[in-house]
Amino acid sequence: MKLLDYMQQHKTYLIAEMSGNHGGDLQKALDIVHAAADAGADCLKIQTYTADTITINCHTEPFWIQTGLWQKEYLYDLYLKAYTPWEWTPVLKAEAEKLGMDFLSTPFDLTAVDFLEETGLEFYKIASFEIIDIPLIKKVAQTGKPMIVSCGMASEEEIQEAVDTIHAAGNENLVLLKCCSAYPTDYASMHLNSIPDMRRKFGVPVGLSDHSVGTLADIAAVALGVPVIEKHICLSREDKTVDGAFSLDKEEFKQLVSDVRNTETALRGIQYGPSADEAQSYAHRRSLFAVQDIKAGEDFTAENIRSIRPACGLHTRYYEQLLNGGKAARDIPFGTPLSWEDVSEQS
């Protein structure tokens, strides 16, 4: 599993979430696995539930989605369309691992945990909506396997209760994810500065589960030091799959991976003075030059010497010193970089 290795290397771990973007088609699901691998994702993630394990088949007002991306749907009907058949799990896991990715799933009830244990899952994700399902969190924590917990909508107290439940089970391998459970998420609702605050408050690594359009928020999160980013992936938003509106297609996910890795490189280390890449530019900084022909014994003036590029003359810090009593020790032609051999008298 790459997750723990990446965290030790301070490298961002990139999870490609398939969710319901397969549209109920196993071949499309496998195509998404390949798209994620080709894009450079570190992990392929699915969700393990059925309509009956996540809700009930009831068409009354509490089960009616009134706003947002899935408005005018009943919960049961939505999950019936979006769920990933459990029998696909070993197939998708084997394909992801064959392609060099980790495989992760989110269980949504206790039976899903038992099922995923049978498949040999190495670590678990808890969804934002389930952060208040303490029995579920406790059961997953008791597996002893690393856990990633999304914190969308959760108060400080709710996050702390989940963290305490996990630690009480003897499980210390925990990453929280800052998340906004709005689909898609506006930038104004992301509050990314919560990430370092969450690290301080809860004493665990904090990443980002991103439902915004595009990748800007992810790059900002890398600059804040996140160890994990989760982003939805689809084959094409033209397919109109359930999560397509806030998912990246293969090429966009590939660009995300590239941008994240380049951002990590750009943030690396602390540097003062010229870098190796700046060596040529360094030679073209300013220094003091004769900008007129100057005769031996002549005073240096603002008209005959100047601070100009390149940097092969005296340092500019000596400019006023030369103007205040400095004389030419010899004839100095126009365009000559000044040196102390050119100066006969200094005040």
GROMACS .gro file of C-alpha atoms in nm:
model
  347
    1MET     CA    1   0.000   0.000   0.000
    2LYS     CA    2   0.141   0.335  -0.109
    3LEU     CA    3  -0.046   0.552   0.142
    4LEU     CA    4   0.182   0.508   0.442
    5ASP     CA    5   0.497   0.527   0.227
    6TYR     CA    6   0.379   0.851   0.067
    7MET     CA    7   0.306   1.005   0.405
    8GLN     CA    8   0.660   0.927   0.520
    9GLN     CA    9   0.793   1.084   0.198
   10HIS     CA   10   0.567   1.393   0.233
   11LYS     CA   11   0.422   1.310  -0.106
   12THR     CA   12   0.055   1.376  -0.184
   13TYR     CA   13  -0.150   1.059  -0.227
   14LEU     CA   14  -0.408   1.094  -0.506
   15ILE     CA   15  -0.732   0.896  -0.484
   16ALA     CA   16  -0.952   0.861  -0.792
   17GLU     CA   17  -1.310   0.807  -0.676
   18MET     CA   18  -1.524   0.615  -0.923
   19SER     CA   19  -1.849   0.641  -0.725
   20GLY     CA   20  -2.148   0.582  -0.955
   21ASN     CA   21  -1.980   0.710  -1.270
   22HIS     CA   22  -1.978   0.357  -1.415
   23GLY     CA   23  -2.351   0.391  -1.484
   24GLY     CA   24  -2.414   0.029  -1.388
   25ASP     CA   25  -2.183  -0.105  -1.660
   26LEU     CA   26  -1.894  -0.328  -1.546
   27GLN     CA   27  -1.693  -0.264  -1.863
   28LYS     CA   28  -1.726   0.110  -1.810
   29ALA     CA   29  -1.612   0.058  -1.450
   30LEU     CA   30  -1.304  -0.126  -1.574
   31ASP     CA   31  -1.242   0.150  -1.827
   32ILE     CA   32  -1.247   0.402  -1.540
   33VAL     CA   33  -0.991   0.189  -1.353
   34HIS     CA   34  -0.764   0.207  -1.658
   35ALA     CA   35  -0.827   0.580  -1.703
   36ALA     CA   36  -0.728   0.643  -1.341
   37ALA     CA   37  -0.410   0.439  -1.379
   38ASP     CA   38  -0.319   0.610  -1.706
   39ALA     CA   39  -0.374   0.949  -1.542
   40GLY     CA   40  -0.131   0.863  -1.263
   41ALA     CA   41  -0.370   0.811  -0.971
   42ASP     CA   42  -0.224   0.631  -0.670
   43CYS     CA   43  -0.549   0.469  -0.566
   44LEU     CA   44  -0.881   0.368  -0.720
   45LYS     CA   45  -1.176   0.401  -0.484
   46ILE     CA   46  -1.531   0.268  -0.495
   47GLN     CA   47  -1.829   0.273  -0.256
   48THR     CA   48  -1.978  -0.038  -0.098
   49TYR     CA   49  -2.350  -0.013  -0.034
   50THR     CA   50  -2.683  -0.110  -0.180
   51ALA     CA   51  -2.998   0.095  -0.182
   52ASP     CA   52  -3.126  -0.126   0.101
   53THR     CA   53  -2.815  -0.095   0.320
   54ILE     CA   54  -2.797   0.283   0.295
   55THR     CA   55  -3.167   0.372   0.322
   56ILE     CA   56  -3.514   0.217   0.283
   57ASN     CA   57  -3.754   0.200  -0.009
   58CYS     CA   58  -3.984   0.473   0.114
   59HIS     CA   59  -4.129   0.747  -0.101
   60THR     CA   60  -4.234   1.001   0.159
   61GLU     CA   61  -4.118   1.357   0.212
   62PRO     CA   62  -3.812   1.290   0.435
   63PHE     CA   63  -3.666   1.072   0.158
   64TRP     CA   64  -3.725   1.331  -0.119
   65ILE     CA   65  -3.421   1.533  -0.234
   66GLN     CA   66  -3.550   1.886  -0.273
   67THR     CA   67  -3.243   2.080  -0.394
   68GLY     CA   68  -2.903   2.038  -0.554
   69LEU     CA   69  -2.763   1.811  -0.822
   70TRP     CA   70  -3.002   1.523  -0.742
   71GLN     CA   71  -3.317   1.721  -0.667
   72LYS     CA   72  -3.652   1.555  -0.731
   73GLU     CA   73  -3.507   1.211  -0.666
   74TYR     CA   74  -3.597   0.980  -0.381
   75LEU     CA   75  -3.292   0.852  -0.190
   76TYR     CA   76  -3.367   0.487  -0.261
   77ASP     CA   77  -3.405   0.544  -0.634
   78LEU     CA   78  -3.084   0.748  -0.650
   79TYR     CA   79  -2.880   0.483  -0.470
   80LEU     CA   80  -3.036   0.210  -0.679
   81LYS     CA   81  -2.890   0.384  -0.987
   82ALA     CA   82  -2.557   0.480  -0.832
   83TYR     CA   83  -2.446   0.175  -0.634
   84THR     CA   84  -2.160  -0.049  -0.739
   85PRO     CA   85  -2.261  -0.419  -0.743
   86TRP     CA   86  -2.066  -0.593  -0.469
   87GLU     CA   87  -1.969  -0.882  -0.697
   88TRP     CA   88  -1.765  -0.634  -0.903
   89THR     CA   89  -1.539  -0.555  -0.606
   90PRO     CA   90  -1.281  -0.837  -0.642
   91VAL     CA   91  -1.271  -0.779  -1.017
   92LEU     CA   92  -1.208  -0.404  -0.982
   93LYS     CA   93  -0.961  -0.460  -0.699
   94ALA     CA   94  -0.759  -0.710  -0.901
   95GLU     CA   95  -0.754  -0.480  -1.205
   96ALA     CA   96  -0.648  -0.175  -1.003
   97GLU     CA   97  -0.368  -0.364  -0.830
   98LYS     CA   98  -0.254  -0.516  -1.160
   99LEU     CA   99  -0.216  -0.160  -1.290
  100GLY     CA  100  -0.009  -0.055  -0.988
  101MET     CA  101  -0.278   0.128  -0.791
  102ASP     CA  102  -0.403   0.075  -0.439
  103PHE     CA  103  -0.769  -0.016  -0.402
  104LEU     CA  104  -0.999   0.145  -0.147
  105SER     CA  105  -1.367   0.141  -0.065
  106THR     CA  106  -1.613   0.320   0.160
  107PRO     CA  107  -1.841   0.085   0.356
  108PHE     CA  108  -2.179   0.234   0.447
  109ASP     CA  109  -2.296  -0.026   0.697
  110LEU     CA  110  -2.166  -0.312   0.910
  111THR     CA  111  -2.236  -0.581   0.650
  112ALA     CA  112  -2.022  -0.390   0.399
  113VAL     CA  113  -1.729  -0.399   0.644
  114ASP     CA  114  -1.761  -0.777   0.676
  115PHE     CA  115  -1.774  -0.810   0.299
  116LEU     CA  116  -1.471  -0.587   0.242
  117GLU     CA  117  -1.274  -0.776   0.506
  118GLU     CA  118  -1.338  -1.093   0.306
  119THR     CA  119  -1.200  -0.923  -0.007
  120GLY     CA  120  -0.874  -0.837   0.171
  121LEU     CA  121  -0.916  -0.459   0.172
  122GLU     CA  122  -0.603  -0.297   0.319
  123PHE     CA  123  -0.758   0.027   0.442
  124TYR     CA  124  -1.092   0.203   0.471
  125LYS     CA  125  -1.266   0.532   0.397
  126ILE     CA  126  -1.554   0.673   0.602
  127ALA     CA  127  -1.783   0.911   0.411
  128SER     CA  128  -1.883   1.251   0.545
  129PHE     CA  129  -2.246   1.150   0.595
  130GLU     CA  130  -2.133   0.852   0.805
  131ILE     CA  131  -1.897   1.042   1.037
  132ILE     CA  132  -2.179   1.035   1.293
  133ASP     CA  133  -2.234   0.658   1.255
  134ILE     CA  134  -2.033   0.561   1.562
  135PRO     CA  135  -2.103   0.184   1.544
  136LEU     CA  136  -1.976   0.179   1.184
  137ILE     CA  137  -1.666   0.380   1.271
  138LYS     CA  138  -1.594   0.156   1.570
  139LYS     CA  139  -1.625  -0.162   1.363
  140VAL     CA  140  -1.391  -0.030   1.094
  141ALA     CA  141  -1.143   0.094   1.354
  142GLN     CA  142  -1.137  -0.250   1.516
  143THR     CA  143  -0.998  -0.400   1.195
  144GLY     CA  144  -0.675  -0.220   1.286
  145LYS     CA  145  -0.637  -0.100   0.929
  146PRO     CA  146  -0.560   0.261   0.829
  147MET     CA  147  -0.865   0.485   0.801
  148ILE     CA  148  -0.945   0.797   0.601
  149VAL     CA  149  -1.242   0.994   0.733
  150SER     CA  150  -1.418   1.274   0.545
  151CYS     CA  151  -1.547   1.556   0.764
  152GLY     CA  152  -1.804   1.732   0.546
  153MET     CA  153  -2.079   1.898   0.756
  154ALA     CA  154  -1.920   1.779   1.081
  155SER     CA  155  -1.882   2.005   1.382
  156GLU     CA  156  -1.563   2.006   1.589
  157GLU     CA  157  -1.739   1.794   1.848
  158GLU     CA  158  -1.852   1.538   1.591
  159ILE     CA  159  -1.503   1.511   1.442
  160GLN     CA  160  -1.354   1.473   1.789
  161GLU     CA  161  -1.603   1.198   1.875
  162ALA     CA  162  -1.508   1.007   1.559
  163VAL     CA  163  -1.136   1.051   1.630
  164ASP     CA  164  -1.181   0.941   1.992
  165THR     CA  165  -1.382   0.635   1.881
  166ILE     CA  166  -1.104   0.530   1.643
  167HIS     CA  167  -0.828   0.585   1.897
  168ALA     CA  168  -1.026   0.403   2.169
  169ALA     CA  169  -1.031   0.099   1.941
  170GLY     CA  170  -0.650   0.108   1.939
  171ASN     CA  171  -0.626   0.240   1.585
  172GLU     CA  172  -0.381   0.528   1.537
  173ASN     CA  173  -0.355   0.515   1.158
  174LEU     CA  174  -0.596   0.794   1.075
  175VAL     CA  175  -0.619   1.071   0.814
  176LEU     CA  176  -0.903   1.324   0.822
  177LEU     CA  177  -1.020   1.493   0.502
  178LYS     CA  178  -1.149   1.849   0.490
  179CYS     CA  179  -1.462   1.829   0.280
  180CYS     CA  180  -1.768   2.027   0.180
  181SER     CA  181  -2.063   1.799   0.110
  182ALA     CA  182  -2.218   2.018  -0.158
  183TYR     CA  183  -2.217   1.888  -0.514
  184PRO     CA  184  -2.050   2.067  -0.680
  185THR     CA  185  -1.880   2.284  -0.417
  186ASP     CA  186  -1.836   2.659  -0.461
  187TYR     CA  187  -1.491   2.790  -0.375
  188ALA     CA  188  -1.643   3.018  -0.112
  189SER     CA  189  -1.768   2.710   0.072
  190MET     CA  190  -1.437   2.523   0.083
  191HIS     CA  191  -1.265   2.703   0.374
  192LEU     CA  192  -0.928   2.544   0.304
  193ASN     CA  193  -0.764   2.728   0.592
  194SER     CA  194  -0.949   2.480   0.811
  195ILE     CA  195  -0.687   2.222   0.708
  196PRO     CA  196  -0.398   2.347   0.927
  197ASP     CA  197  -0.648   2.428   1.202
  198MET     CA  198  -0.780   2.070   1.194
  199ARG     CA  199  -0.424   1.938   1.215
  200ARG     CA  200  -0.368   2.140   1.532
  201LYS     CA  201  -0.702   2.056   1.692
  202PHE     CA  202  -0.717   1.682   1.626
  203GLY     CA  203  -0.347   1.592   1.610
  204VAL     CA  204  -0.369   1.384   1.291
  205PRO     CA  205  -0.283   1.441   0.922
  206VAL     CA  206  -0.553   1.625   0.726
  207GLY     CA  207  -0.613   1.600   0.351
  208LEU     CA  208  -0.886   1.714   0.112
  209SER     CA  209  -1.192   1.549  -0.038
  210ASP     CA  210  -1.272   1.785  -0.323
  211HIS     CA  211  -1.611   1.819  -0.491
  212SER     CA  212  -1.538   2.150  -0.662
  213VAL     CA  213  -1.518   2.189  -1.039
  214GLY     CA  214  -1.161   2.189  -1.172
  215THR     CA  215  -0.837   2.151  -0.977
  216LEU     CA  216  -0.756   2.492  -0.829
  217ALA     CA  217  -0.859   2.389  -0.478
  218ASP     CA  218  -0.638   2.081  -0.495
  219ILE     CA  219  -0.327   2.280  -0.580
  220ALA     CA  220  -0.404   2.523  -0.297
  221ALA     CA  221  -0.440   2.225  -0.064
  222VAL     CA  222  -0.101   2.087  -0.168
  223ALA     CA  223   0.048   2.424  -0.075
  224LEU     CA  224  -0.111   2.376   0.268
  225GLY     CA  225   0.067   2.043   0.305
  226VAL     CA  226  -0.213   1.790   0.258
  227PRO     CA  227  -0.104   1.423   0.249
  228VAL     CA  228  -0.415   1.300   0.062
  229ILE     CA  229  -0.645   1.436  -0.209
  230GLU     CA  230  -0.960   1.258  -0.320
  231LYS     CA  231  -1.123   1.361  -0.647
  232HIS     CA  232  -1.398   1.196  -0.852
  233ILE     CA  233  -1.314   1.059  -1.196
  234CYS     CA  234  -1.536   0.979  -1.494
  235LEU     CA  235  -1.482   0.878  -1.854
  236SER     CA  236  -1.671   1.179  -1.988
  237ARG     CA  237  -1.907   1.433  -1.837
  238GLU     CA  238  -2.115   1.397  -2.154
  239ASP     CA  239  -2.225   1.058  -2.019
  240LYS     CA  240  -2.436   1.244  -1.759
  241THR     CA  241  -2.351   0.997  -1.483
  242VAL     CA  242  -2.463   1.068  -1.126
  243ASP     CA  243  -2.140   1.241  -1.019
  244GLY     CA  244  -2.016   1.356  -1.358
  245ALA     CA  245  -2.088   1.725  -1.294
  246PHE     CA  246  -1.805   1.751  -1.038
  247SER     CA  247  -1.575   1.475  -1.167
  248LEU     CA  248  -1.258   1.503  -1.375
  249ASP     CA  249  -1.222   1.311  -1.697
  250LYS     CA  250  -0.903   1.117  -1.770
  251GLU     CA  251  -0.712   1.407  -1.927
  252GLU     CA  252  -0.815   1.645  -1.651
  253PHE     CA  253  -0.711   1.396  -1.384
  254LYS     CA  254  -0.378   1.352  -1.561
  255GLN     CA  255  -0.332   1.730  -1.549
  256LEU     CA  256  -0.421   1.724  -1.179
  257VAL     CA  257  -0.150   1.467  -1.114
  258SER     CA  258   0.104   1.671  -1.311
  259ASP     CA  259   0.009   1.995  -1.136
  260VAL     CA  260   0.025   1.834  -0.792
  261ARG     CA  261   0.368   1.683  -0.856
  262ASN     CA  262   0.500   2.011  -0.996
  263THR     CA  263   0.360   2.198  -0.697
  264GLU     CA  264   0.533   1.957  -0.461
  265THR     CA  265   0.859   2.016  -0.646
  266ALA     CA  266   0.815   2.393  -0.639
  267LEU     CA  267   0.753   2.389  -0.262
  268ARG     CA  268   1.053   2.171  -0.184
  269GLY     CA  269   1.326   2.310   0.040
  270ILE     CA  270   1.429   2.657   0.153
  271GLN     CA  271   1.667   2.850  -0.071
  272TYR     CA  272   1.849   3.184  -0.050
  273GLY     CA  273   2.099   3.311  -0.304
  274PRO     CA  274   2.126   3.194  -0.664
  275SER     CA  275   2.006   2.848  -0.753
  276ALA     CA  276   2.183   2.643  -1.018
  277ASP     CA  277   1.920   2.752  -1.270
  278GLU     CA  278   1.991   3.118  -1.190
  279ALA     CA  279   2.367   3.104  -1.253
  280GLN     CA  280   2.343   3.269  -1.594
  281SER     CA  281   2.100   3.534  -1.472
  282TYR     CA  282   2.319   3.608  -1.170
  283ALA     CA  283   2.588   3.746  -1.401
  284HIS     CA  284   2.347   4.007  -1.531
  285ARG     CA  285   2.266   4.183  -1.206
  286ARG     CA  286   2.378   4.546  -1.158
  287SER     CA  287   2.723   4.682  -1.079
  288LEU     CA  288   2.920   5.006  -1.130
  289PHE     CA  289   3.041   5.098  -1.479
  290ALA     CA  290   3.207   5.392  -1.649
  291VAL     CA  291   2.939   5.538  -1.875
  292GLN     CA  292   3.169   5.804  -2.020
  293ASP     CA  293   3.541   5.813  -2.099
  294ILE     CA  294   3.710   5.913  -1.771
  295LYS     CA  295   4.061   6.060  -1.761
  296ALA     CA  296   4.316   5.972  -1.492
  297GLY     CA  297   4.271   6.205  -1.193
  298GLU     CA  298   3.917   6.300  -1.289
  299ASP     CA  299   3.647   6.291  -1.021
  300PHE     CA  300   3.381   6.025  -1.034
  301THR     CA  301   3.040   6.185  -1.091
  302ALA     CA  302   2.680   6.083  -1.142
  303GLU     CA  303   2.736   6.155  -1.512
  304ASN     CA  304   3.041   5.933  -1.568
  305ILE     CA  305   2.960   5.630  -1.351
  306ARG     CA  306   2.630   5.446  -1.306
  307SER     CA  307   2.475   5.134  -1.163
  308ILE     CA  308   2.382   4.923  -1.466
  309ARG     CA  309   2.364   4.565  -1.579
  310PRO     CA  310   2.574   4.334  -1.593
  311ALA     CA  311   2.737   4.245  -1.259
  312CYS     CA  312   3.108   4.238  -1.337
  313GLY     CA  313   3.196   4.579  -1.183
  314LEU     CA  314   3.218   4.705  -0.827
  315HIS     CA  315   2.917   4.646  -0.606
  316THR     CA  316   2.657   4.923  -0.614
  317ARG     CA  317   2.701   4.976  -0.239
  318TYR     CA  318   3.020   5.174  -0.324
  319TYR     CA  319   2.844   5.421  -0.556
  320GLU     CA  320   2.812   5.709  -0.308
  321GLN     CA  321   3.161   5.641  -0.171
  322LEU     CA  322   3.307   5.693  -0.519
  323LEU     CA  323   3.107   6.010  -0.572
  324ASN     CA  324   3.233   6.156  -0.244
  325GLY     CA  325   3.602   6.202  -0.318
  326GLY     CA  326   3.677   5.915  -0.551
  327LYS     CA  327   3.914   5.987  -0.846
  328ALA     CA  328   4.016   5.783  -1.145
  329ALA     CA  329   4.358   5.616  -1.098
  330ARG     CA  330   4.395   5.578  -1.476
  331ASP     CA  331   4.214   5.640  -1.800
  332ILE     CA  332   3.888   5.444  -1.796
  333PRO     CA  333   3.715   5.393  -2.132
  334PHE     CA  334   3.337   5.410  -2.172
  335GLY     CA  335   3.174   5.074  -2.085
  336THR     CA  336   3.446   4.958  -1.844
  337PRO     CA  337   3.332   4.772  -1.531
  338LEU     CA  338   3.489   4.957  -1.239
  339SER     CA  339   3.737   4.787  -1.008
  340TRP     CA  340   3.938   4.912  -0.712
  341GLU     CA  341   4.241   4.941  -0.945
  342ASP     CA  342   4.048   5.225  -1.116
  343VAL     CA  343   4.019   5.422  -0.790
  344SER     CA  344   4.303   5.637  -0.657
  345GLU     CA  345   4.138   5.817  -0.367
  346GLN     CA  346   3.842   5.732  -0.142
  347SER     CA  347   3.686   5.928   0.142
   0.00000   0.00000   0.00000
